[in-house]
mmCIF file of C-alpha atoms and ligand atoms in Angstrom:
data_model
loop_
_atom_site.group_PDB
_atom_site.id
_atom_site.type_symbol
_atom_site.label_atom_id
_atom_site.label_comp_id
_atom_site.label_asym_id
_atom_site.label_seq_id
_atom_site.Cartn_x
_atom_site.Cartn_y
_atom_site.Cartn_z
ATOM 1 C CA MET A 1 109.111 94.394 58.651
ATOM 2 C CA SER A 2 105.837 94.431 60.247
ATOM 3 C CA GLN A 3 104.203 97.697 60.587
ATOM 4 C CA SER A 4 103.272 98.949 64.012
ATOM 5 C CA THR A 5 99.518 98.428 64.917
ATOM 6 C CA GLN A 6 97.352 101.515 65.272
ATOM 7 C CA SER A 7 95.362 100.298 68.382
ATOM 8 C CA VAL A 8 94.912 97.450 70.752
ATOM 9 C CA ILE A 9 91.214 96.506 71.642
ATOM 10 C CA ILE A 10 89.356 93.785 73.756
ATOM 11 C CA THR A 11 87.767 91.148 71.705
ATOM 12 C CA GLY A 12 86.273 88.658 74.282
ATOM 13 C CA THR A 13 86.593 88.188 78.078
ATOM 14 C CA GLY A 14 86.030 85.064 79.919
ATOM 15 C CA SER A 15 86.389 83.801 83.566
ATOM 16 C CA TYR A 16 86.425 80.860 85.920
ATOM 17 C CA THR A 17 85.880 79.653 89.099
ATOM 18 C CA PRO A 18 85.635 76.598 91.182
ATOM 19 C CA ALA A 19 82.797 74.797 92.084
ATOM 20 C CA LYS A 20 83.266 74.567 95.497
ATOM 21 C CA VAL A 21 82.122 77.051 97.514
ATOM 22 C CA LEU A 22 83.245 78.347 100.892
ATOM 23 C CA THR A 23 81.314 80.939 103.246
ATOM 24 C CA ASN A 24 82.755 82.901 106.141
ATOM 25 C CA ASP A 25 81.086 79.981 108.136
ATOM 26 C CA ASP A 26 82.479 77.133 106.375
ATOM 27 C CA MET A 27 85.759 79.212 107.229
ATOM 28 C CA ALA A 28 84.919 79.650 110.856
ATOM 29 C CA LYS A 29 84.645 75.871 110.945
ATOM 30 C CA ILE A 30 88.978 75.567 109.924
ATOM 31 C CA VAL A 31 90.359 78.768 111.986
ATOM 32 C CA ASP A 32 89.375 81.108 115.149
ATOM 33 C CA THR A 33 87.313 83.681 112.824
ATOM 34 C CA SER A 34 83.241 84.963 112.387
ATOM 35 C CA ASP A 35 81.486 85.577 109.752
ATOM 36 C CA GLU A 36 80.856 88.929 111.410
ATOM 37 C CA TRP A 37 84.703 90.060 111.695
ATOM 38 C CA ILE A 38 85.319 88.823 107.868
ATOM 39 C CA ARG A 39 82.470 90.688 106.404
ATOM 40 C CA THR A 40 83.037 93.818 108.555
ATOM 41 C CA ARG A 41 86.744 93.740 108.108
ATOM 42 C CA SER A 42 86.748 93.099 104.312
ATOM 43 C CA GLY A 43 83.569 92.706 102.573
ATOM 44 C CA ILE A 44 83.871 89.278 101.670
ATOM 45 C CA ARG A 45 81.134 86.801 102.318
ATOM 46 C CA GLU A 46 82.302 83.773 100.251
ATOM 47 C CA ARG A 47 85.257 82.207 98.730
ATOM 48 C CA CYS A 48 86.170 79.366 95.746
ATOM 49 C CA PHE A 49 88.788 76.609 96.119
ATOM 50 C CA ALA A 50 89.753 74.856 93.201
ATOM 51 C CA GLY A 51 89.745 70.868 93.597
ATOM 52 C CA GLN A 52 93.243 68.832 94.883
ATOM 53 C CA ASP A 53 93.868 67.717 91.268
ATOM 54 C CA GLU A 54 92.396 71.227 89.755
ATOM 55 C CA LYS A 55 94.916 73.386 89.196
ATOM 56 C CA THR A 56 96.540 76.920 87.835
ATOM 57 C CA SER A 57 96.590 75.821 84.250
ATOM 58 C CA ASP A 58 93.213 74.199 83.841
ATOM 59 C CA MET A 59 90.754 77.240 85.658
ATOM 60 C CA ALA A 60 93.266 79.054 83.016
ATOM 61 C CA VAL A 61 92.114 77.019 79.979
ATOM 62 C CA ALA A 62 88.367 77.345 81.415
ATOM 63 C CA ALA A 63 89.236 80.814 81.055
ATOM 64 C CA ALA A 64 90.345 80.970 77.815
ATOM 65 C CA GLU A 65 87.820 78.993 75.998
ATOM 66 C CA LYS A 66 84.966 81.060 76.999
ATOM 67 C CA ALA A 67 86.927 84.227 75.793
ATOM 68 C CA ILE A 68 87.851 82.381 72.909
ATOM 69 C CA SER A 69 84.384 81.936 72.181
ATOM 70 C CA ALA A 70 83.548 85.345 72.598
ATOM 71 C CA ALA A 71 85.965 87.032 70.588
ATOM 72 C CA GLY A 72 84.640 84.464 67.892
ATOM 73 C CA ILE A 73 88.131 83.581 66.685
ATOM 74 C CA ASP A 74 89.792 80.947 65.074
ATOM 75 C CA ARG A 75 92.126 79.773 68.191
ATOM 76 C CA SER A 76 94.925 78.875 65.744
ATOM 77 C CA ASP A 77 94.982 82.629 64.899
ATOM 78 C CA ILE A 78 96.344 83.209 68.676
ATOM 79 C CA ASP A 79 100.119 83.909 68.381
ATOM 80 C CA LEU A 80 101.097 85.376 72.015
ATOM 81 C CA ILE A 81 100.180 84.066 75.369
ATOM 82 C CA ILE A 82 101.076 85.911 78.603
ATOM 83 C CA VAL A 83 99.576 84.358 81.748
ATOM 84 C CA ALA A 84 99.693 86.578 85.246
ATOM 85 C CA THR A 85 100.456 84.445 88.283
ATOM 86 C CA MET A 86 101.796 83.825 91.235
ATOM 87 C CA THR A 87 100.919 80.274 91.762
ATOM 88 C CA PRO A 88 101.850 78.688 88.698
ATOM 89 C CA ASP A 89 101.298 74.676 88.200
ATOM 90 C CA MET A 90 105.129 74.171 89.109
ATOM 91 C CA PRO A 91 108.133 77.203 89.489
ATOM 92 C CA PHE A 92 108.626 75.837 85.885
ATOM 93 C CA PRO A 93 108.121 75.461 83.257
ATOM 94 C CA SER A 94 105.982 78.654 82.328
ATOM 95 C CA THR A 95 102.062 77.915 82.932
ATOM 96 C CA ALA A 96 101.534 79.351 79.571
ATOM 97 C CA CYS A 97 103.630 76.515 78.036
ATOM 98 C CA ILE A 98 102.204 74.312 79.617
ATOM 99 C CA LEU A 99 98.007 76.199 78.399
ATOM 100 C CA GLN A 100 99.821 76.331 74.823
ATOM 101 C CA SER A 101 99.781 72.414 74.510
ATOM 102 C CA LYS A 102 95.827 72.073 76.278
ATOM 103 C CA LEU A 103 94.556 74.586 74.421
ATOM 104 C CA GLY A 104 96.084 73.174 71.026
ATOM 105 C CA LEU A 105 97.598 76.004 69.894
ATOM 106 C CA GLY A 106 101.005 76.610 67.669
ATOM 107 C CA ASN A 107 104.297 76.739 68.406
ATOM 108 C CA ILE A 108 103.916 80.545 69.576
ATOM 109 C CA THR A 109 105.151 82.853 71.958
ATOM 110 C CA ALA A 110 104.189 82.416 75.719
ATOM 111 C CA PHE A 111 105.493 83.323 78.817
ATOM 112 C CA ASP A 112 104.087 84.230 82.697
ATOM 113 C CA ILE A 113 104.383 86.906 84.410
ATOM 114 C CA GLN A 114 104.812 87.421 87.957
ATOM 115 C CA ALA A 115 103.476 90.923 89.355
ATOM 116 C CA ALA A 116 101.371 89.670 91.942
ATOM 117 C CA CYS A 117 97.908 91.167 92.331
ATOM 118 C CA SER A 118 98.765 93.826 89.971
ATOM 119 C CA GLY A 119 99.677 91.071 87.029
ATOM 120 C CA PHE A 120 96.890 91.176 85.053
ATOM 121 C CA ILE A 121 97.499 94.898 84.303
ATOM 122 C CA TYR A 122 101.098 93.986 84.029
ATOM 123 C CA ALA A 123 100.110 91.186 81.448
ATOM 124 C CA LEU A 124 97.705 93.610 79.571
ATOM 125 C CA ASN A 125 100.115 96.290 79.401
ATOM 126 C CA THR A 126 103.001 93.931 77.591
ATOM 127 C CA GLY A 127 100.679 91.775 75.358
ATOM 128 C CA SER A 128 99.316 95.549 74.158
ATOM 129 C CA ASN A 129 102.518 96.981 73.434
ATOM 130 C CA MET A 130 103.677 93.340 71.793
ATOM 131 C CA LEU A 131 100.959 93.733 69.285
ATOM 132 C CA ARG A 132 101.433 97.881 68.735
ATOM 133 C CA SER A 133 104.723 97.110 67.847
ATOM 134 C CA GLY A 134 103.192 94.847 64.815
ATOM 135 C CA ALA A 135 104.639 91.798 65.674
ATOM 136 C CA TYR A 136 101.978 90.108 67.175
ATOM 137 C CA LYS A 137 97.995 90.149 65.713
ATOM 138 C CA LYS A 138 96.256 88.092 68.450
ATOM 139 C CA ALA A 139 96.906 87.430 72.442
ATOM 140 C CA LEU A 140 95.400 85.266 74.970
ATOM 141 C CA ILE A 141 95.930 87.528 78.860
ATOM 142 C CA ILE A 142 95.021 85.754 81.509
ATOM 143 C CA GLY A 143 95.427 85.948 85.229
ATOM 144 C CA ALA A 144 94.890 82.531 87.136
ATOM 145 C CA GLU A 145 95.377 81.980 90.814
ATOM 146 C CA LYS A 146 95.084 78.609 92.645
ATOM 147 C CA MET A 147 95.494 80.556 96.117
ATOM 148 C CA SER A 148 94.333 77.696 98.386
ATOM 149 C CA SER A 149 97.518 75.807 97.784
ATOM 150 C CA ILE A 150 99.603 78.856 98.942
ATOM 151 C CA LEU A 151 97.523 79.852 102.108
ATOM 152 C CA ASP A 152 98.336 79.234 105.743
ATOM 153 C CA PHE A 153 94.902 77.729 107.491
ATOM 154 C CA GLU A 154 96.529 78.446 111.016
ATOM 155 C CA ASP A 155 97.195 82.037 109.917
ATOM 156 C CA ARG A 156 93.547 83.403 109.981
ATOM 157 C CA ALA A 157 94.371 87.102 109.154
ATOM 158 C CA THR A 158 95.482 86.076 105.476
ATOM 159 C CA CYS A 159 93.509 82.717 105.251
ATOM 160 C CA VAL A 160 89.969 84.420 104.363
ATOM 161 C CA LEU A 161 91.314 86.722 102.295
ATOM 162 C CA PHE A 162 91.923 84.935 99.297
ATOM 163 C CA GLY A 163 89.985 82.799 96.655
ATOM 164 C CA ASP A 164 90.702 80.577 93.494
ATOM 165 C CA ALA A 165 90.348 82.072 89.915
ATOM 166 C CA ALA A 166 90.930 82.708 86.443
ATOM 167 C CA SER A 167 90.206 85.395 84.363
ATOM 168 C CA ALA A 168 91.029 85.879 80.284
ATOM 169 C CA ILE A 169 90.941 88.545 77.616
ATOM 170 C CA ILE A 170 91.904 88.324 73.690
ATOM 171 C CA LEU A 171 93.269 91.100 73.023
ATOM 172 C CA GLU A 172 93.873 91.906 69.252
ATOM 173 C CA ALA A 173 95.166 94.641 66.814
ATOM 174 C CA SER A 174 92.963 96.826 65.252
ATOM 175 C CA ASP A 175 93.015 99.791 62.437
ATOM 176 C CA ALA A 176 90.756 101.977 64.441
ATOM 177 C CA SER A 177 92.037 104.723 65.997
ATOM 178 C CA GLY A 178 90.876 106.388 69.322
ATOM 179 C CA VAL A 179 89.588 102.937 71.049
ATOM 180 C CA GLY A 180 90.534 100.194 73.212
ATOM 181 C CA VAL A 181 93.932 100.176 75.166
ATOM 182 C CA LEU A 182 94.562 103.444 75.399
ATOM 183 C CA GLY A 183 97.706 103.265 77.227
ATOM 184 C CA SER A 184 98.939 101.802 80.801
ATOM 185 C CA ILE A 185 101.127 102.416 83.290
ATOM 186 C CA THR A 186 102.574 99.939 85.687
ATOM 187 C CA GLY A 187 105.515 100.471 88.835
ATOM 188 C CA SER A 188 107.077 98.862 91.417
ATOM 189 C CA ASP A 189 109.043 99.495 94.482
ATOM 190 C CA GLY A 190 110.861 96.036 95.713
ATOM 191 C CA SER A 191 112.455 97.972 98.917
ATOM 192 C CA GLU A 192 110.497 95.924 101.564
ATOM 193 C CA PRO A 193 109.632 92.267 99.757
ATOM 194 C CA SER A 194 108.771 91.158 103.309
ATOM 195 C CA LEU A 195 105.374 92.824 103.312
ATOM 196 C CA LEU A 196 103.639 90.496 101.159
ATOM 197 C CA HIS A 197 105.581 87.210 100.764
ATOM 198 C CA GLN A 198 105.985 83.849 100.235
ATOM 199 C CA PRO A 199 109.315 83.508 102.202
ATOM 200 C CA ALA A 200 110.495 79.692 100.778
ATOM 201 C CA GLY A 201 111.313 77.529 97.468
ATOM 202 C CA GLY A 202 113.296 80.127 96.329
ATOM 203 C CA SER A 203 116.867 80.811 96.087
ATOM 204 C CA THR A 204 116.816 82.838 99.271
ATOM 205 C CA ILE A 205 115.317 79.342 101.402
ATOM 206 C CA PRO A 206 115.236 76.520 99.098
ATOM 207 C CA SER A 207 112.220 74.194 100.199
ATOM 208 C CA SER A 208 113.838 71.832 102.985
ATOM 209 C CA HIS A 209 111.768 69.605 105.247
ATOM 210 C CA GLU A 210 112.774 72.888 108.157
ATOM 211 C CA SER A 211 111.077 75.734 105.978
ATOM 212 C CA ILE A 212 108.126 73.391 105.836
ATOM 213 C CA ASP A 213 108.446 73.198 109.203
ATOM 214 C CA ALA A 214 108.842 76.595 109.771
ATOM 215 C CA ARG A 215 105.341 77.099 107.522
ATOM 216 C CA GLN A 216 107.736 79.182 105.010
ATOM 217 C CA HIS A 217 106.397 78.334 101.631
ATOM 218 C CA PHE A 218 103.024 80.018 102.546
ATOM 219 C CA ILE A 219 101.803 83.542 102.260
ATOM 220 C CA LYS A 220 102.914 86.157 104.533
ATOM 221 C CA MET A 221 101.810 89.340 104.671
ATOM 222 C CA ASN A 222 101.351 92.947 107.089
ATOM 223 C CA GLY A 223 97.628 93.372 106.517
ATOM 224 C CA LYS A 224 97.736 97.088 108.197
ATOM 225 C CA GLU A 225 100.768 98.588 106.311
ATOM 226 C CA ILE A 226 99.312 97.043 102.727
ATOM 227 C CA PHE A 227 96.030 98.611 103.340
ATOM 228 C CA LYS A 228 97.461 102.107 103.623
ATOM 229 C CA GLN A 229 99.716 101.531 100.437
ATOM 230 C CA ALA A 230 97.043 100.379 98.936
ATOM 231 C CA VAL A 231 94.796 103.430 99.003
ATOM 232 C CA ARG A 232 97.772 105.606 98.222
ATOM 233 C CA ILE A 233 98.925 103.876 95.336
ATOM 234 C CA MET A 234 95.701 102.896 93.949
ATOM 235 C CA GLU A 235 94.530 106.533 94.066
ATOM 236 C CA GLN A 236 98.161 107.489 92.197
ATOM 237 C CA VAL A 237 98.301 105.745 89.841
ATOM 238 C CA SER A 238 94.810 106.341 88.690
ATOM 239 C CA SER A 239 95.042 110.368 88.940
ATOM 240 C CA ASN A 240 98.450 109.906 86.724
ATOM 241 C CA ILE A 241 97.188 108.230 84.430
ATOM 242 C CA LEU A 242 93.572 110.127 83.532
ATOM 243 C CA GLU A 243 95.932 112.879 83.743
ATOM 244 C CA GLN A 244 98.254 111.509 81.179
ATOM 245 C CA HIS A 245 95.239 111.030 78.692
ATOM 246 C CA LYS A 246 93.345 114.209 79.559
ATOM 247 C CA PHE A 247 90.875 112.837 81.094
ATOM 248 C CA LYS A 248 88.697 113.870 84.947
ATOM 249 C CA SER A 249 87.868 110.912 86.935
ATOM 250 C CA GLU A 250 84.035 112.169 86.690
ATOM 251 C CA GLN A 251 84.261 111.207 83.083
ATOM 252 C CA ILE A 252 84.913 107.351 84.086
ATOM 253 C CA ASP A 253 82.175 104.872 82.541
ATOM 254 C CA LEU A 254 83.347 102.201 84.932
ATOM 255 C CA LEU A 255 86.107 101.902 87.061
ATOM 256 C CA ILE A 256 87.211 98.088 87.949
ATOM 257 C CA PRO A 257 89.466 97.819 91.098
ATOM 258 C CA HIS A 258 91.900 95.291 92.226
ATOM 259 C CA GLN A 259 89.115 93.183 94.460
ATOM 260 C CA ALA A 260 91.299 92.935 98.002
ATOM 261 C CA ASN A 261 89.241 94.435 100.639
ATOM 262 C CA MET A 262 85.970 96.819 100.518
ATOM 263 C CA ARG A 263 87.275 98.797 102.994
ATOM 264 C CA ILE A 264 90.592 99.784 100.518
ATOM 265 C CA ILE A 265 88.124 100.423 97.853
ATOM 266 C CA ASP A 266 85.743 103.063 99.581
ATOM 267 C CA SER A 267 89.101 104.807 100.975
ATOM 268 C CA PHE A 268 89.989 104.832 97.776
ATOM 269 C CA ALA A 269 86.714 106.070 95.979
ATOM 270 C CA LYS A 270 86.763 108.714 98.505
ATOM 271 C CA ARG A 271 90.371 110.056 97.553
ATOM 272 C CA LEU A 272 89.167 110.020 93.667
ATOM 273 C CA LYS A 273 85.978 111.438 94.411
ATOM 274 C CA LEU A 274 84.183 108.706 92.281
ATOM 275 C CA PRO A 275 81.053 107.262 93.613
ATOM 276 C CA MET A 276 80.559 103.440 94.390
ATOM 277 C CA GLY A 277 78.373 103.331 91.537
ATOM 278 C CA LYS A 278 80.499 104.004 89.113
ATOM 279 C CA PHE A 279 82.256 100.732 90.358
ATOM 280 C CA HIS A 280 82.421 96.620 89.831
ATOM 281 C CA ASN A 281 82.836 94.682 92.699
ATOM 282 C CA ASN A 282 82.387 91.263 93.167
ATOM 283 C CA LEU A 283 84.737 90.521 95.948
ATOM 284 C CA ASP A 284 81.693 89.659 98.422
ATOM 285 C CA ARG A 285 81.640 86.043 96.070
ATOM 286 C CA PHE A 286 85.189 85.611 95.006
ATOM 287 C CA GLY A 287 87.212 87.501 97.591
ATOM 288 C CA ASN A 288 91.128 88.237 97.034
ATOM 289 C CA THR A 289 92.007 86.289 93.617
ATOM 290 C CA SER A 290 95.561 88.232 92.655
ATOM 291 C CA ALA A 291 96.350 88.229 89.315
ATOM 292 C CA ALA A 292 93.054 86.649 88.811
ATOM 293 C CA SER A 293 90.943 89.899 89.947
ATOM 294 C CA VAL A 294 90.729 92.343 87.169
ATOM 295 C CA GLY A 295 89.689 90.042 84.561
ATOM 296 C CA LEU A 296 87.889 88.374 87.214
ATOM 297 C CA ALA A 297 85.372 91.584 87.956
ATOM 298 C CA LEU A 298 85.737 93.016 84.430
ATOM 299 C CA ASP A 299 84.657 89.256 82.098
ATOM 300 C CA GLU A 300 81.223 89.892 84.966
ATOM 301 C CA ALA A 301 81.108 93.581 84.344
ATOM 302 C CA TYR A 302 80.847 92.980 80.652
ATOM 303 C CA ARG A 303 78.464 90.219 80.466
ATOM 304 C CA LYS A 304 75.790 91.983 82.556
ATOM 305 C CA GLY A 305 75.892 94.674 80.552
ATOM 306 C CA ARG A 306 77.665 97.259 82.389
ATOM 307 C CA ILE A 307 80.157 97.668 79.718
ATOM 308 C CA GLN A 308 79.244 99.680 76.492
ATOM 309 C CA SER A 309 80.486 100.496 73.272
ATOM 310 C CA GLY A 310 82.312 104.472 73.991
ATOM 311 C CA ASP A 311 83.031 103.847 77.437
ATOM 312 C CA LEU A 312 85.599 104.865 79.492
ATOM 313 C CA ILE A 313 86.923 102.059 81.576
ATOM 314 C CA LEU A 314 90.143 102.061 84.055
ATOM 315 C CA LEU A 315 90.988 98.979 85.557
ATOM 316 C CA VAL A 316 93.567 99.653 88.401
ATOM 317 C CA ALA A 317 95.755 96.929 90.771
ATOM 318 C CA PHE A 318 98.269 97.241 93.921
ATOM 319 C CA GLY A 319 99.792 93.583 94.933
ATOM 320 C CA ALA A 320 103.245 92.430 96.146
ATOM 321 C CA GLY A 321 106.188 93.491 94.995
ATOM 322 C CA LEU A 322 104.995 96.025 95.933
ATOM 323 C CA THR A 323 104.077 96.257 92.230
ATOM 324 C CA TRP A 324 100.983 98.468 91.099
ATOM 325 C CA GLY A 325 99.567 99.334 87.760
ATOM 326 C CA ALA A 326 96.501 101.144 86.105
ATOM 327 C CA SER A 327 95.239 100.627 82.199
ATOM 328 C CA LEU A 328 92.460 103.102 80.605
ATOM 329 C CA ILE A 329 90.243 101.359 77.792
ATOM 330 C CA LYS A 330 87.944 103.447 75.300
ATOM 331 C CA TRP A 331 85.732 100.168 74.854
ATOM 332 C CA GLN A 332 85.328 99.937 71.152
HETATM 333 O O1 UT7 B 401 96.200 92.176 97.320
HETATM 334 C C1 UT7 B 401 96.700 92.829 98.084
HETATM 335 C C2 UT7 B 401 96.556 91.745 99.416
HETATM 336 N N1 UT7 B 401 96.472 92.324 100.494
HETATM 337 C C3 UT7 B 401 95.084 93.073 100.588
HETATM 338 O O2 UT7 B 401 95.192 93.889 100.397
HETATM 339 C C4 UT7 B 401 94.976 93.144 102.786
HETATM 340 C C5 UT7 B 401 95.212 94.617 103.091
HETATM 341 N N2 UT7 B 401 95.233 94.233 104.254
HETATM 342 C C6 UT7 B 401 93.560 94.537 105.138
HETATM 343 O O3 UT7 B 401 92.625 93.741 104.353
HETATM 344 C C7 UT7 B 401 93.526 94.198 106.099
HETATM 345 O O4 UT7 B 401 94.498 95.205 107.116
HETATM 346 C C8 UT7 B 401 93.064 92.965 107.194
HETATM 347 C C9 UT7 B 401 91.622 92.564 106.374
HETATM 348 C C10 UT7 B 401 94.218 91.484 106.991
HETATM 349 C C11 UT7 B 401 92.997 93.016 108.875
HETATM 350 O O5 UT7 B 401 92.349 94.344 109.021
HETATM 351 P P1 UT7 B 401 92.156 95.063 110.591
HETATM 352 O O6 UT7 B 401 91.585 96.068 110.319
HETATM 353 O O7 UT7 B 401 94.093 95.555 110.127
HETATM 354 O O8 UT7 B 401 93.042 93.977 111.625
HETATM 355 P P2 UT7 B 401 94.263 93.884 112.430
HETATM 356 O O9 UT7 B 401 95.447 93.120 112.313
HETATM 357 O O10 UT7 B 401 94.362 94.676 113.275
HETATM 358 O O11 UT7 B 401 93.599 92.879 113.306
HETATM 359 C C12 UT7 B 401 92.253 93.125 114.469
HETATM 360 C C13 UT7 B 401 91.822 92.222 115.768
HETATM 361 C C14 UT7 B 401 93.152 91.594 115.748
HETATM 362 O O12 UT7 B 401 93.327 91.024 117.331
HETATM 363 P P3 UT7 B 401 93.817 92.609 118.369
HETATM 364 O O13 UT7 B 401 95.148 91.942 118.574
HETATM 365 O O14 UT7 B 401 93.037 93.424 117.987
HETATM 366 O O15 UT7 B 401 92.742 91.183 119.726
HETATM 367 C C15 UT7 B 401 93.534 89.895 115.140
HETATM 368 O O16 UT7 B 401 94.158 89.166 116.236
HETATM 369 O O17 UT7 B 401 91.403 90.795 114.411
HETATM 370 C C16 UT7 B 401 91.967 89.900 115.103
HETATM 371 N N3 UT7 B 401 91.646 88.931 113.224
HETATM 372 C C17 UT7 B 401 90.336 88.409 113.550
HETATM 373 N N4 UT7 B 401 90.199 87.608 114.140
HETATM 374 C C18 UT7 B 401 88.882 87.177 113.789
HETATM 375 C C19 UT7 B 401 93.442 88.607 112.772
HETATM 376 N N5 UT7 B 401 92.490 88.151 111.554
HETATM 377 C C20 UT7 B 401 91.391 87.428 111.824
HETATM 378 C C21 UT7 B 401 90.114 86.724 111.774
HETATM 379 N N6 UT7 B 401 88.914 86.345 112.277
HETATM 380 N N7 UT7 B 401 90.235 85.892 110.754
#
């Protein structure tokens, strides 16, 4: 029987964004919008869209390769893959299985998690607990989205907000104590799925000519309501995890929130009474990349030297479901 492990640490990060960059002015050529509206309402200046032949798993492979190389591990030692995505290559098999083959990994445990924009934290939490049980040693955790594949380019209120990307981390079991993923909280409220959803393509509305004509395979969002909930819930889950681990918000060295809207992040920061200097944001360049977003900002922060050994880092996200999550990490 395997022994439960002491800590779970992040030993490598990686990310990938497609080469094709669309500025707000480019979006204004597609829908009736303007750079000024998008910037002032969301903080987004540009986003990346994957090419037609570029799949979610292709972006995931690129991010994974970087994380594996940063961790300096032999990829054959990876014994678990979890991919968070709501834009899989196809409904099944899972994108994690496709990734297992593309990366040439062994016949290991591989599965997808669907928690929309909170997916990265759900996957991080699930992976950490599977490692903590002692049953697994090295996990590849991915958030990957081809949001452009489900955007309605006739709905200006949603299509200007999202982008495509993938992010990855390697999680490893460690004997060190008091470091790594100190804990996570995840939660959900499924009472109003239509606040943010893709209505068709499942068992409620199977794909049909009618569902396509009605544009039901695209994202539909009640932006105003989602905005309010995001601010409230991100503050609540952040305060809860800090309290659980007996930290005060001023002890956080770096906060990485889901990159949906700069106004959401500003309001959340005020509620948490934390200066913007403690945040790492990159939504101006990538927009909302859903499950990829927290990992994308984490990888960038690490590579820019914003994360040092001993730092206390809070990751927090919110998304469709509704779902939410927070992870507290003491960088090893
Ligand atoms: O990961 C979680 C996922 N989602 C989010 O976090 C999104 C949360 N919500 C939001 O970020 C904001 O609600 C939006 C950015 C989506 C919208 O901002 P808003 O301040 O709530 O704008 P609104 O929906 O109230 O629209 C205001 C106006 C409307 O015009 P009227 O009715 O006042 O004349 C819209 O038709 O802005 C118009 N509008 C646009 N104008 C130019 C909506 N989209 C656009 C656009 N360009 N792209």
